[in-house]
Amino acid sequence: MAEKPKRPHLGLAQYPLLLTLEPEGHGLGGQVLELAGPEEVHVHQKDGILICDSFLLGQCLERERCPRHHTPNPFHWQMRRQADGVWLSIGTSAQQHLENLYCSTSHHSVKLVDKAGLSWTLNLNSMDLKPTQLYDRPVRWELLAAFEKGMWNHAFELRGRLYNVDLKKMTQRNVRTGFTRRILHRPIFRPPWRLAPHLRTGPGATLSSPSAIPGEDPQGTYWGPYPASWVPKAPVGTMYTLAEVAPAERAYETTCTLFHKTLAEDKALVLAVYRVRNDYLWQKYCGQKKFMAQIRPCASRRFLERHLFHGTMASKVQPICEMNFDPRVSGENGEAYGQGSYFATDASYSHTYAKLGEASLCHMFLAKVLVGRSARGKPRFRRPPPAHDGRLYDSCTDCAKKPQIFVIFDSCQCYPYFLIRYKLLSEPVAVDS
């Protein structure tokens, strides 16, 4: 059986902002810095306990003595072990995945899996979990938001018809005709990056806006040191550092907004965004950007750089972070517009190359790309064609008027700026991830 402790009426969430070292984080290799877990988290074993509003707002004075649940989010999914009656919390990523599915009225059941290869089917209406050999106890729970305010009945008008909703019976009645139907009540899912500014479930941090971080704007002309200076340099023996971006940062919001523009939130769930710091690659990129900017008019410099997507498999993440995108291996995924590295304006296109990895995870880069002047590409191109002035174009594309695909032939013209780790919602929920 699965249960969520009854949620407060607040409906907000945030990940904490401290960074902690994970030497082998998610098999990505290199130095990986991840967000630390919130302090003073505890979940009680008794039934019927609510999540603490005050803790979510950073105002609980009772701390570990608080009789309510202290969880990082205003929801928390657990499974009760049949052998000893202990409630076990599912993993951090699984919390977001399962909550997202639950909030959709189109999902009535979901498949759960664990690393041991076991699987269950969870009925999202009754909270029954089958088979029940390991986990049991079907428990129904209901949202308290309207009930706490005494709103057992609610009237509303839709398309000129007046309806009355009974929150006790969970029915909707047409006031004029008396026709009654059952309703399904689910909360609205809000991803961490939309909710992070509202909660204080972890240590606070001062976060910069894009205007305060040079290099975050693709239309800017910054070519100085790596902009996110708080991300430590790679230690001796490694080439790069991956630093998880806090959902409260504007960079996280911008990245997710671009990502979900073509990969809808009800299709894909962003689990983490990482900054990639590789000083060697960054210096090469900035040197190329400075050179390309200086040979063109000031008015056209803002079209020099773009932020574009590049989907890949998990095994290619480390080589890309270490040595950049390699135009020499373009034939692996086709070369319709030239024999180079491919980038796309739409995450949905790049997703076709983001192969499912362990725990059904997908990986996609949001890269900085110096597209400059573009010409329509051809399969035989190993470099851009010459322009009317005799100089080569800077990149190739699928369409000159409204390009969606760009091909780069020189690795100095791209940098793996952000790494997005995500999962398709159609995949089973990995409860221990």
CSV table of C-alpha atoms in Angstrom, one decimal:
chain,number,residue,atom,x,y,z
A,1,MET,CA,0.0,0.0,0.0
A,2,ALA,CA,1.1,3.6,-0.5
A,3,GLU,CA,0.2,6.6,1.4
A,4,LYS,CA,0.9,10.3,1.4
A,5,PRO,CA,0.8,12.2,4.8
A,6,LYS,CA,-2.0,14.6,4.5
A,7,ARG,CA,-0.8,17.8,3.0
A,8,PRO,CA,-1.1,21.3,4.3
A,9,HIS,CA,-3.2,23.8,2.4
A,10,LEU,CA,-0.1,25.7,1.3
A,11,GLY,CA,0.9,23.7,-1.7
A,12,LEU,CA,4.5,24.9,-2.2
A,13,ALA,CA,7.9,23.3,-2.4
A,14,GLN,CA,11.6,23.8,-2.6
A,15,TYR,CA,14.9,21.9,-2.6
A,16,PRO,CA,17.6,23.1,-0.2
A,17,LEU,CA,20.5,25.2,-1.5
A,18,LEU,CA,23.7,23.8,0.0
A,19,LEU,CA,26.1,21.8,-2.1
A,20,THR,CA,27.7,18.5,-1.1
A,21,LEU,CA,30.4,16.4,-2.8
A,22,GLU,CA,29.3,13.2,-4.5
A,23,PRO,CA,32.4,11.6,-6.1
A,24,GLU,CA,30.5,9.2,-8.3
A,25,GLY,CA,27.2,11.1,-8.7
A,26,HIS,CA,24.8,9.2,-10.9
A,27,GLY,CA,27.6,7.6,-12.8
A,28,LEU,CA,28.5,10.8,-14.5
A,29,GLY,CA,32.1,10.7,-13.5
A,30,GLY,CA,34.3,13.7,-12.6
A,31,GLN,CA,33.6,15.9,-9.6
A,32,VAL,CA,29.9,16.2,-9.0
A,33,LEU,CA,28.4,18.7,-6.5
A,34,GLU,CA,24.8,18.1,-5.5
A,35,LEU,CA,22.3,20.0,-3.4
A,36,ALA,CA,22.4,18.9,0.2
A,37,GLY,CA,19.2,17.5,1.8
A,38,PRO,CA,17.2,19.8,4.1
A,39,GLU,CA,18.0,19.8,7.8
A,40,GLU,CA,15.8,18.4,10.6
A,41,VAL,CA,13.7,16.2,8.3
A,42,HIS,CA,11.6,13.6,10.1
A,43,VAL,CA,8.6,11.5,9.3
A,44,HIS,CA,6.5,9.9,12.0
A,45,GLN,CA,5.2,6.4,11.9
A,46,LYS,CA,1.7,7.2,13.2
A,47,ASP,CA,-1.3,7.6,10.8
A,48,GLY,CA,-3.2,10.8,10.3
A,49,ILE,CA,-0.3,13.2,10.8
A,50,LEU,CA,-0.1,16.3,8.7
A,51,ILE,CA,3.0,18.0,7.2
A,52,CYS,CA,4.2,20.9,9.2
A,53,ASP,CA,3.3,24.3,7.6
A,54,SER,CA,5.7,26.1,9.8
A,55,PHE,CA,8.6,23.9,8.8
A,56,LEU,CA,7.9,24.5,5.1
A,57,LEU,CA,8.2,28.2,5.8
A,58,GLY,CA,11.3,27.8,8.0
A,59,GLN,CA,9.4,28.9,11.1
A,60,CYS,CA,9.0,25.7,13.1
A,61,LEU,CA,10.4,26.3,16.6
A,62,GLU,CA,9.8,22.8,17.8
A,63,ARG,CA,12.3,21.3,15.4
A,64,GLU,CA,12.9,17.6,16.0
A,65,ARG,CA,10.2,17.7,18.8
A,66,CYS,CA,7.5,18.7,16.3
A,67,PRO,CA,4.6,16.2,16.2
A,68,ARG,CA,4.0,16.8,12.5
A,69,HIS,CA,6.0,15.6,9.5
A,70,HIS,CA,9.0,17.7,8.4
A,71,THR,CA,9.5,17.0,4.7
A,72,PRO,CA,11.2,19.0,2.0
A,73,ASN,CA,7.9,19.2,0.0
A,74,PRO,CA,4.3,19.6,0.9
A,75,PHE,CA,3.7,16.0,-0.1
A,76,HIS,CA,5.5,12.8,0.8
A,77,TRP,CA,4.9,9.3,-0.6
A,78,GLN,CA,5.5,6.2,1.5
A,79,MET,CA,5.0,2.4,1.3
A,80,ARG,CA,4.1,0.4,4.4
A,81,ARG,CA,6.2,-2.8,4.8
A,82,GLN,CA,3.9,-5.7,5.7
A,83,ALA,CA,6.4,-7.6,7.8
A,84,ASP,CA,6.8,-5.0,10.6
A,85,GLY,CA,4.4,-2.2,9.7
A,86,VAL,CA,7.1,0.4,9.1
A,87,TRP,CA,6.4,3.2,6.6
A,88,LEU,CA,9.3,3.6,4.1
A,89,SER,CA,9.8,6.8,2.1
A,90,ILE,CA,10.4,6.4,-1.6
A,91,GLY,CA,13.4,8.2,-3.3
A,92,THR,CA,13.7,11.9,-3.9
A,93,SER,CA,13.3,11.6,-7.7
A,94,ALA,CA,10.5,9.1,-7.3
A,95,GLN,CA,8.6,11.6,-5.0
A,96,GLN,CA,8.5,14.1,-7.9
A,97,HIS,CA,7.6,11.5,-10.5
A,98,LEU,CA,4.8,9.9,-8.5
A,99,GLU,CA,3.4,13.3,-7.4
A,100,ASN,CA,3.3,14.5,-11.0
A,101,LEU,CA,1.4,11.4,-12.1
A,102,TYR,CA,-1.0,11.6,-9.2
A,103,CYS,CA,-1.8,15.2,-10.0
A,104,SER,CA,-3.0,14.2,-13.5
A,105,THR,CA,-6.7,13.2,-13.6
A,106,SER,CA,-5.9,11.1,-16.6
A,107,HIS,CA,-3.8,8.6,-14.6
A,108,HIS,CA,-5.7,6.1,-12.5
A,109,SER,CA,-2.9,3.6,-11.9
A,110,VAL,CA,0.9,3.6,-12.1
A,111,LYS,CA,3.6,1.0,-12.2
A,112,LEU,CA,6.3,1.1,-9.5
A,113,VAL,CA,9.6,-0.7,-9.7
A,114,ASP,CA,12.7,-1.1,-7.5
A,115,LYS,CA,16.4,-2.0,-8.1
A,116,ALA,CA,15.7,-5.6,-7.1
A,117,GLY,CA,13.5,-6.0,-10.1
A,118,LEU,CA,10.2,-6.2,-8.2
A,119,SER,CA,7.2,-4.3,-9.5
A,120,TRP,CA,3.8,-3.2,-8.2
A,121,THR,CA,0.7,-1.5,-9.6
A,122,LEU,CA,-0.6,1.4,-7.5
A,123,ASN,CA,-4.3,2.5,-7.8
A,124,LEU,CA,-4.1,6.3,-7.6
A,125,ASN,CA,-7.8,6.5,-6.6
A,126,SER,CA,-7.9,3.9,-3.7
A,127,MET,CA,-4.1,3.9,-2.9
A,128,ASP,CA,-4.2,0.1,-3.2
A,129,LEU,CA,-0.9,-1.5,-4.0
A,130,LYS,CA,-0.8,-4.9,-5.7
A,131,PRO,CA,0.7,-7.5,-5.2
A,132,THR,CA,0.6,-7.1,-1.4
A,133,GLN,CA,3.2,-9.7,-0.3
A,134,LEU,CA,5.7,-6.9,0.8
A,135,TYR,CA,3.5,-3.9,1.2
A,136,ASP,CA,-0.1,-3.7,2.4
A,137,ARG,CA,-2.8,-1.6,4.0
A,138,PRO,CA,-5.0,0.3,1.6
A,139,VAL,CA,-5.7,3.7,3.1
A,140,ARG,CA,-7.8,6.4,1.6
A,141,TRP,CA,-6.8,10.0,2.2
A,142,GLU,CA,-8.3,13.3,1.2
A,143,LEU,CA,-7.0,16.8,0.7
A,144,LEU,CA,-7.9,19.1,3.6
A,145,ALA,CA,-7.6,22.5,2.0
A,146,ALA,CA,-11.3,23.0,1.4
A,147,PHE,CA,-12.4,20.9,4.4
A,148,GLU,CA,-10.3,23.0,6.8
A,149,LYS,CA,-12.2,26.0,5.7
A,150,GLY,CA,-15.6,24.3,6.1
A,151,MET,CA,-16.2,24.4,2.4
A,152,TRP,CA,-18.2,21.2,2.1
A,153,ASN,CA,-20.2,22.5,-0.8
A,154,HIS,CA,-19.1,24.8,-3.6
A,155,ALA,CA,-21.2,26.3,-6.4
A,156,PHE,CA,-19.8,27.4,-9.8
A,157,GLU,CA,-21.0,28.3,-13.2
A,158,LEU,CA,-19.8,26.7,-16.4
A,159,ARG,CA,-21.0,27.5,-19.9
A,160,GLY,CA,-24.1,29.1,-18.6
A,161,ARG,CA,-25.0,26.2,-16.3
A,162,LEU,CA,-25.0,26.3,-12.5
A,163,TYR,CA,-23.4,23.4,-10.7
A,164,ASN,CA,-23.0,22.4,-7.0
A,165,VAL,CA,-20.1,20.3,-5.8
A,166,ASP,CA,-20.4,18.2,-2.7
A,167,LEU,CA,-16.9,17.6,-1.2
A,168,LYS,CA,-18.2,15.0,1.2
A,169,LYS,CA,-19.8,12.8,-1.4
A,170,MET,CA,-17.3,14.0,-4.2
A,171,THR,CA,-20.2,14.6,-6.6
A,172,GLN,CA,-21.2,17.4,-9.0
A,173,ARG,CA,-24.9,18.2,-9.5
A,174,ASN,CA,-26.5,20.3,-12.2
A,175,VAL,CA,-28.7,22.7,-10.2
A,176,ARG,CA,-31.4,23.0,-12.9
A,177,THR,CA,-31.7,19.3,-14.1
A,178,GLY,CA,-30.5,17.6,-10.9
A,179,PHE,CA,-28.1,15.4,-13.0
A,180,THR,CA,-25.4,14.2,-10.7
A,181,ARG,CA,-22.0,12.6,-11.5
A,182,ARG,CA,-18.9,11.6,-9.5
A,183,ILE,CA,-15.9,13.8,-9.6
A,184,LEU,CA,-12.2,13.1,-9.2
A,185,HIS,CA,-10.3,15.5,-7.0
A,186,ARG,CA,-6.5,15.9,-7.6
A,187,PRO,CA,-4.1,18.6,-6.6
A,188,ILE,CA,-2.2,20.7,-9.2
A,189,PHE,CA,1.4,19.7,-9.7
A,190,ARG,CA,3.9,22.5,-9.4
A,191,PRO,CA,7.5,21.7,-10.2
A,192,PRO,CA,10.3,22.8,-7.7
A,193,TRP,CA,11.5,25.6,-9.9
A,194,ARG,CA,8.1,27.3,-9.8
A,195,LEU,CA,7.7,26.8,-6.0
A,196,ALA,CA,11.3,27.2,-4.7
A,197,PRO,CA,11.0,31.0,-3.9
A,198,HIS,CA,8.1,30.4,-1.5
A,199,LEU,CA,9.5,27.8,0.9
A,200,ARG,CA,12.4,27.5,3.4
A,201,THR,CA,12.9,23.8,3.8
A,202,GLY,CA,16.6,24.0,3.8
A,203,PRO,CA,19.5,26.4,4.4
A,204,GLY,CA,19.1,29.7,2.6
A,205,ALA,CA,21.4,31.2,0.0
A,206,THR,CA,21.8,34.4,-2.0
A,207,LEU,CA,21.0,33.7,-5.6
A,208,SER,CA,22.0,35.9,-8.5
A,209,SER,CA,19.7,36.8,-11.3
A,210,PRO,CA,20.8,36.4,-15.0
A,211,SER,CA,21.7,40.1,-15.2
A,212,ALA,CA,24.2,39.6,-12.3
A,213,ILE,CA,25.8,36.5,-13.9
A,214,PRO,CA,27.7,37.5,-17.0
A,215,GLY,CA,27.5,34.9,-19.8
A,216,GLU,CA,24.0,33.6,-18.9
A,217,ASP,CA,22.5,35.8,-21.6
A,218,PRO,CA,23.2,34.3,-25.1
A,219,GLN,CA,22.8,37.8,-26.6
A,220,GLY,CA,25.6,39.2,-24.4
A,221,THR,CA,29.2,39.7,-25.4
A,222,TYR,CA,30.9,38.3,-22.3
A,223,TRP,CA,34.0,36.3,-22.9
A,224,GLY,CA,35.7,36.5,-19.5
A,225,PRO,CA,36.4,33.8,-16.8
A,226,TYR,CA,33.8,31.2,-16.1
A,227,PRO,CA,30.8,33.2,-14.9
A,228,ALA,CA,29.5,31.0,-12.0
A,229,SER,CA,32.5,31.7,-9.9
A,230,TRP,CA,31.1,29.9,-6.8
A,231,VAL,CA,31.4,26.6,-8.6
A,232,PRO,CA,34.8,25.2,-7.6
A,233,LYS,CA,37.4,24.4,-10.2
A,234,ALA,CA,38.0,20.7,-11.1
A,235,PRO,CA,40.4,19.0,-8.7
A,236,VAL,CA,43.7,17.7,-9.8
A,237,GLY,CA,43.3,14.7,-12.0
A,238,THR,CA,39.9,15.7,-13.4
A,239,MET,CA,38.8,18.0,-16.2
A,240,TYR,CA,35.5,19.4,-15.0
A,241,THR,CA,33.0,20.0,-12.2
A,242,LEU,CA,29.3,19.3,-12.4
A,243,ALA,CA,27.4,21.5,-9.9
A,244,GLU,CA,23.7,21.1,-9.4
A,245,VAL,CA,21.7,24.2,-9.9
A,246,ALA,CA,19.2,25.1,-7.2
A,247,PRO,CA,15.6,25.4,-8.3
A,248,ALA,CA,15.4,28.9,-6.8
A,249,GLU,CA,18.0,30.1,-9.3
A,250,ARG,CA,16.8,32.0,-12.4
A,251,ALA,CA,19.1,29.8,-14.5
A,252,TYR,CA,17.1,26.7,-13.4
A,253,GLU,CA,13.8,28.4,-14.4
A,254,THR,CA,15.2,29.6,-17.7
A,255,THR,CA,16.5,26.2,-18.6
A,256,CYS,CA,13.3,24.4,-17.6
A,257,THR,CA,11.2,26.9,-19.5
A,258,LEU,CA,13.2,26.4,-22.7
A,259,PHE,CA,13.1,22.6,-22.2
A,260,HIS,CA,9.3,22.4,-21.6
A,261,LYS,CA,8.6,24.7,-24.5
A,262,THR,CA,8.5,21.6,-26.7
A,263,LEU,CA,8.7,18.8,-24.2
A,264,ALA,CA,5.5,19.4,-22.1
A,265,GLU,CA,5.5,19.0,-18.4
A,266,ASP,CA,3.0,16.2,-18.6
A,267,LYS,CA,5.4,14.3,-20.8
A,268,ALA,CA,8.8,14.8,-19.2
A,269,LEU,CA,10.0,15.5,-15.6
A,270,VAL,CA,13.2,17.5,-15.0
A,271,LEU,CA,15.0,15.8,-12.1
A,272,ALA,CA,18.1,18.0,-12.0
A,273,VAL,CA,20.0,20.7,-13.8
A,274,TYR,CA,23.8,20.9,-13.5
A,275,ARG,CA,26.3,23.6,-14.5
A,276,VAL,CA,29.4,22.3,-16.3
A,277,ARG,CA,32.6,24.0,-15.3
A,278,ASN,CA,35.6,23.0,-17.6
A,279,ASP,CA,38.1,25.9,-17.6
A,280,TYR,CA,40.0,24.5,-20.5
A,281,LEU,CA,37.0,24.3,-22.8
A,282,TRP,CA,35.6,27.6,-21.5
A,283,GLN,CA,38.8,29.5,-22.4
A,284,LYS,CA,38.8,28.0,-25.9
A,285,TYR,CA,35.2,28.9,-26.4
A,286,CYS,CA,35.6,32.5,-25.1
A,287,GLY,CA,38.6,33.0,-27.3
A,288,GLN,CA,36.6,31.9,-30.3
A,289,LYS,CA,33.7,34.1,-29.3
A,290,LYS,CA,35.9,37.1,-28.9
A,291,PHE,CA,37.5,36.5,-32.3
A,292,MET,CA,34.2,36.1,-34.1
A,293,ALA,CA,32.7,39.1,-32.4
A,294,GLN,CA,35.6,41.4,-33.3
A,295,ILE,CA,35.3,40.7,-37.1
A,296,ARG,CA,31.6,41.5,-37.3
A,297,PRO,CA,29.6,44.8,-36.8
A,298,CYS,CA,28.4,45.5,-33.3
A,299,ALA,CA,24.8,45.3,-34.3
A,300,SER,CA,25.1,41.7,-35.4
A,301,ARG,CA,27.0,40.5,-32.4
A,302,ARG,CA,23.8,39.7,-30.5
A,303,PHE,CA,23.0,37.0,-33.1
A,304,LEU,CA,26.4,35.4,-32.7
A,305,GLU,CA,25.6,33.0,-29.8
A,306,ARG,CA,22.5,30.8,-29.1
A,307,HIS,CA,21.6,28.4,-26.4
A,308,LEU,CA,20.7,25.1,-28.1
A,309,PHE,CA,19.9,21.5,-27.0
A,310,HIS,CA,21.9,18.4,-27.6
A,311,GLY,CA,20.5,15.0,-26.5
A,312,THR,CA,22.9,12.1,-25.8
A,313,MET,CA,23.2,8.8,-24.0
A,314,ALA,CA,24.5,8.5,-20.4
A,315,SER,CA,27.8,7.0,-21.5
A,316,LYS,CA,28.6,10.2,-23.6
A,317,VAL,CA,28.0,12.7,-20.8
A,318,GLN,CA,31.5,12.3,-19.3
A,319,PRO,CA,33.4,12.5,-22.6
A,320,ILE,CA,31.4,15.6,-23.6
A,321,CYS,CA,32.1,17.3,-20.2
A,322,GLU,CA,35.8,16.5,-20.5
A,323,MET,CA,36.5,17.1,-24.2
A,324,ASN,CA,33.5,18.9,-25.7
A,325,PHE,CA,31.2,17.8,-28.5
A,326,ASP,CA,33.1,16.0,-31.2
A,327,PRO,CA,32.2,16.8,-34.8
A,328,ARG,CA,34.3,13.8,-36.0
A,329,VAL,CA,31.6,11.4,-34.7
A,330,SER,CA,28.7,13.0,-36.5
A,331,GLY,CA,27.9,9.9,-38.5
A,332,GLU,CA,26.6,8.1,-35.5
A,333,ASN,CA,23.3,10.0,-35.6
A,334,GLY,CA,23.1,11.1,-39.2
A,335,GLU,CA,24.6,13.9,-41.1
A,336,ALA,CA,21.8,15.4,-43.2
A,337,TYR,CA,23.1,18.9,-43.0
A,338,GLY,CA,26.8,18.3,-42.7
A,339,GLN,CA,29.4,16.2,-40.9
A,340,GLY,CA,29.6,18.1,-37.6
A,341,SER,CA,28.0,18.4,-34.2
A,342,TYR,CA,24.3,18.9,-34.2
A,343,PHE,CA,22.2,21.2,-32.0
A,344,ALA,CA,18.5,22.0,-31.9
A,345,THR,CA,16.3,24.9,-30.9
A,346,ASP,CA,13.7,22.4,-29.6
A,347,ALA,CA,14.2,20.0,-26.8
A,348,SER,CA,11.7,17.6,-28.4
A,349,TYR,CA,14.0,17.1,-31.4
A,350,SER,CA,17.1,16.5,-29.2
A,351,HIS,CA,15.2,14.1,-27.1
A,352,THR,CA,15.1,11.6,-30.0
A,353,TYR,CA,18.9,11.2,-29.4
A,354,ALA,CA,18.7,11.1,-25.6
A,355,LYS,CA,18.7,7.3,-25.1
A,356,LEU,CA,17.2,5.9,-22.0
A,357,GLY,CA,19.8,4.9,-19.4
A,358,GLU,CA,19.9,3.4,-16.0
A,359,ALA,CA,16.6,3.9,-14.1
A,360,SER,CA,15.1,5.2,-17.4
A,361,LEU,CA,17.0,8.5,-17.0
A,362,CYS,CA,17.7,10.7,-20.0
A,363,HIS,CA,20.4,13.3,-20.5
A,364,MET,CA,20.4,16.5,-22.6
A,365,PHE,CA,22.8,19.5,-22.7
A,366,LEU,CA,21.7,23.1,-23.1
A,367,ALA,CA,24.9,24.3,-24.9
A,368,LYS,CA,26.3,27.6,-25.8
A,369,VAL,CA,26.8,27.6,-29.6
A,370,LEU,CA,28.4,30.3,-31.8
A,371,VAL,CA,26.2,29.9,-34.8
A,372,GLY,CA,27.2,33.3,-36.4
A,373,ARG,CA,26.2,33.3,-40.0
A,374,SER,CA,24.5,30.2,-41.1
A,375,ALA,CA,23.9,28.5,-44.5
A,376,ARG,CA,21.7,25.6,-45.5
A,377,GLY,CA,23.8,22.4,-45.0
A,378,LYS,CA,24.3,19.4,-47.2
A,379,PRO,CA,25.3,15.8,-46.2
A,380,ARG,CA,28.7,16.1,-47.9
A,381,PHE,CA,29.8,19.3,-46.1
A,382,ARG,CA,32.8,18.9,-43.8
A,383,ARG,CA,32.9,22.7,-43.2
A,384,PRO,CA,30.5,25.6,-43.9
A,385,PRO,CA,30.3,26.8,-47.5
A,386,PRO,CA,31.8,30.2,-48.5
A,387,ALA,CA,29.6,33.3,-48.3
A,388,HIS,CA,29.4,36.0,-50.9
A,389,ASP,CA,32.3,37.9,-49.3
A,390,GLY,CA,34.6,34.9,-49.7
A,391,ARG,CA,34.7,34.1,-46.0
A,392,LEU,CA,33.2,30.8,-44.8
A,393,TYR,CA,29.8,30.8,-43.1
A,394,ASP,CA,30.1,29.9,-39.4
A,395,SER,CA,27.6,27.1,-39.3
A,396,CYS,CA,25.1,25.1,-41.3
A,397,THR,CA,21.4,24.7,-40.7
A,398,ASP,CA,18.3,23.0,-41.9
A,399,CYS,CA,16.5,26.2,-43.0
A,400,ALA,CA,17.8,29.6,-43.6
A,401,LYS,CA,14.6,31.5,-42.7
A,402,LYS,CA,13.6,29.7,-39.6
A,403,PRO,CA,16.3,27.3,-38.5
A,404,GLN,CA,15.7,24.6,-36.0
A,405,ILE,CA,18.9,22.6,-36.4
A,406,PHE,CA,22.4,23.9,-36.4
A,407,VAL,CA,25.6,22.1,-37.4
A,408,ILE,CA,29.0,23.1,-36.0
A,409,PHE,CA,32.3,21.9,-37.5
A,410,ASP,CA,34.7,23.4,-35.0
A,411,SER,CA,34.4,22.3,-31.3
A,412,CYS,CA,35.7,25.8,-30.3
A,413,GLN,CA,32.3,27.1,-31.3
A,414,CYS,CA,30.3,25.2,-28.6
A,415,TYR,CA,30.4,24.7,-24.9
A,416,PRO,CA,28.4,22.2,-22.7
A,417,TYR,CA,26.9,24.8,-20.4
A,418,PHE,CA,24.1,23.0,-18.6
A,419,LEU,CA,23.3,19.3,-18.3
A,420,ILE,CA,19.6,18.4,-17.8
A,421,ARG,CA,18.8,15.0,-16.2
A,422,TYR,CA,15.2,14.1,-16.8
A,423,LYS,CA,12.7,11.2,-17.1
A,424,LEU,CA,9.6,10.5,-19.2
A,425,LEU,CA,6.5,10.3,-17.1
A,426,SER,CA,5.4,7.3,-19.1
A,427,GLU,CA,8.2,5.3,-17.6
A,428,PRO,CA,7.6,3.3,-14.3
A,429,VAL,CA,8.3,5.1,-11.0
A,430,ALA,CA,11.7,3.8,-9.7
A,431,VAL,CA,10.9,3.9,-6.0
A,432,ASP,CA,14.5,3.8,-4.8
A,433,SER,CA,15.8,6.5,-7.1
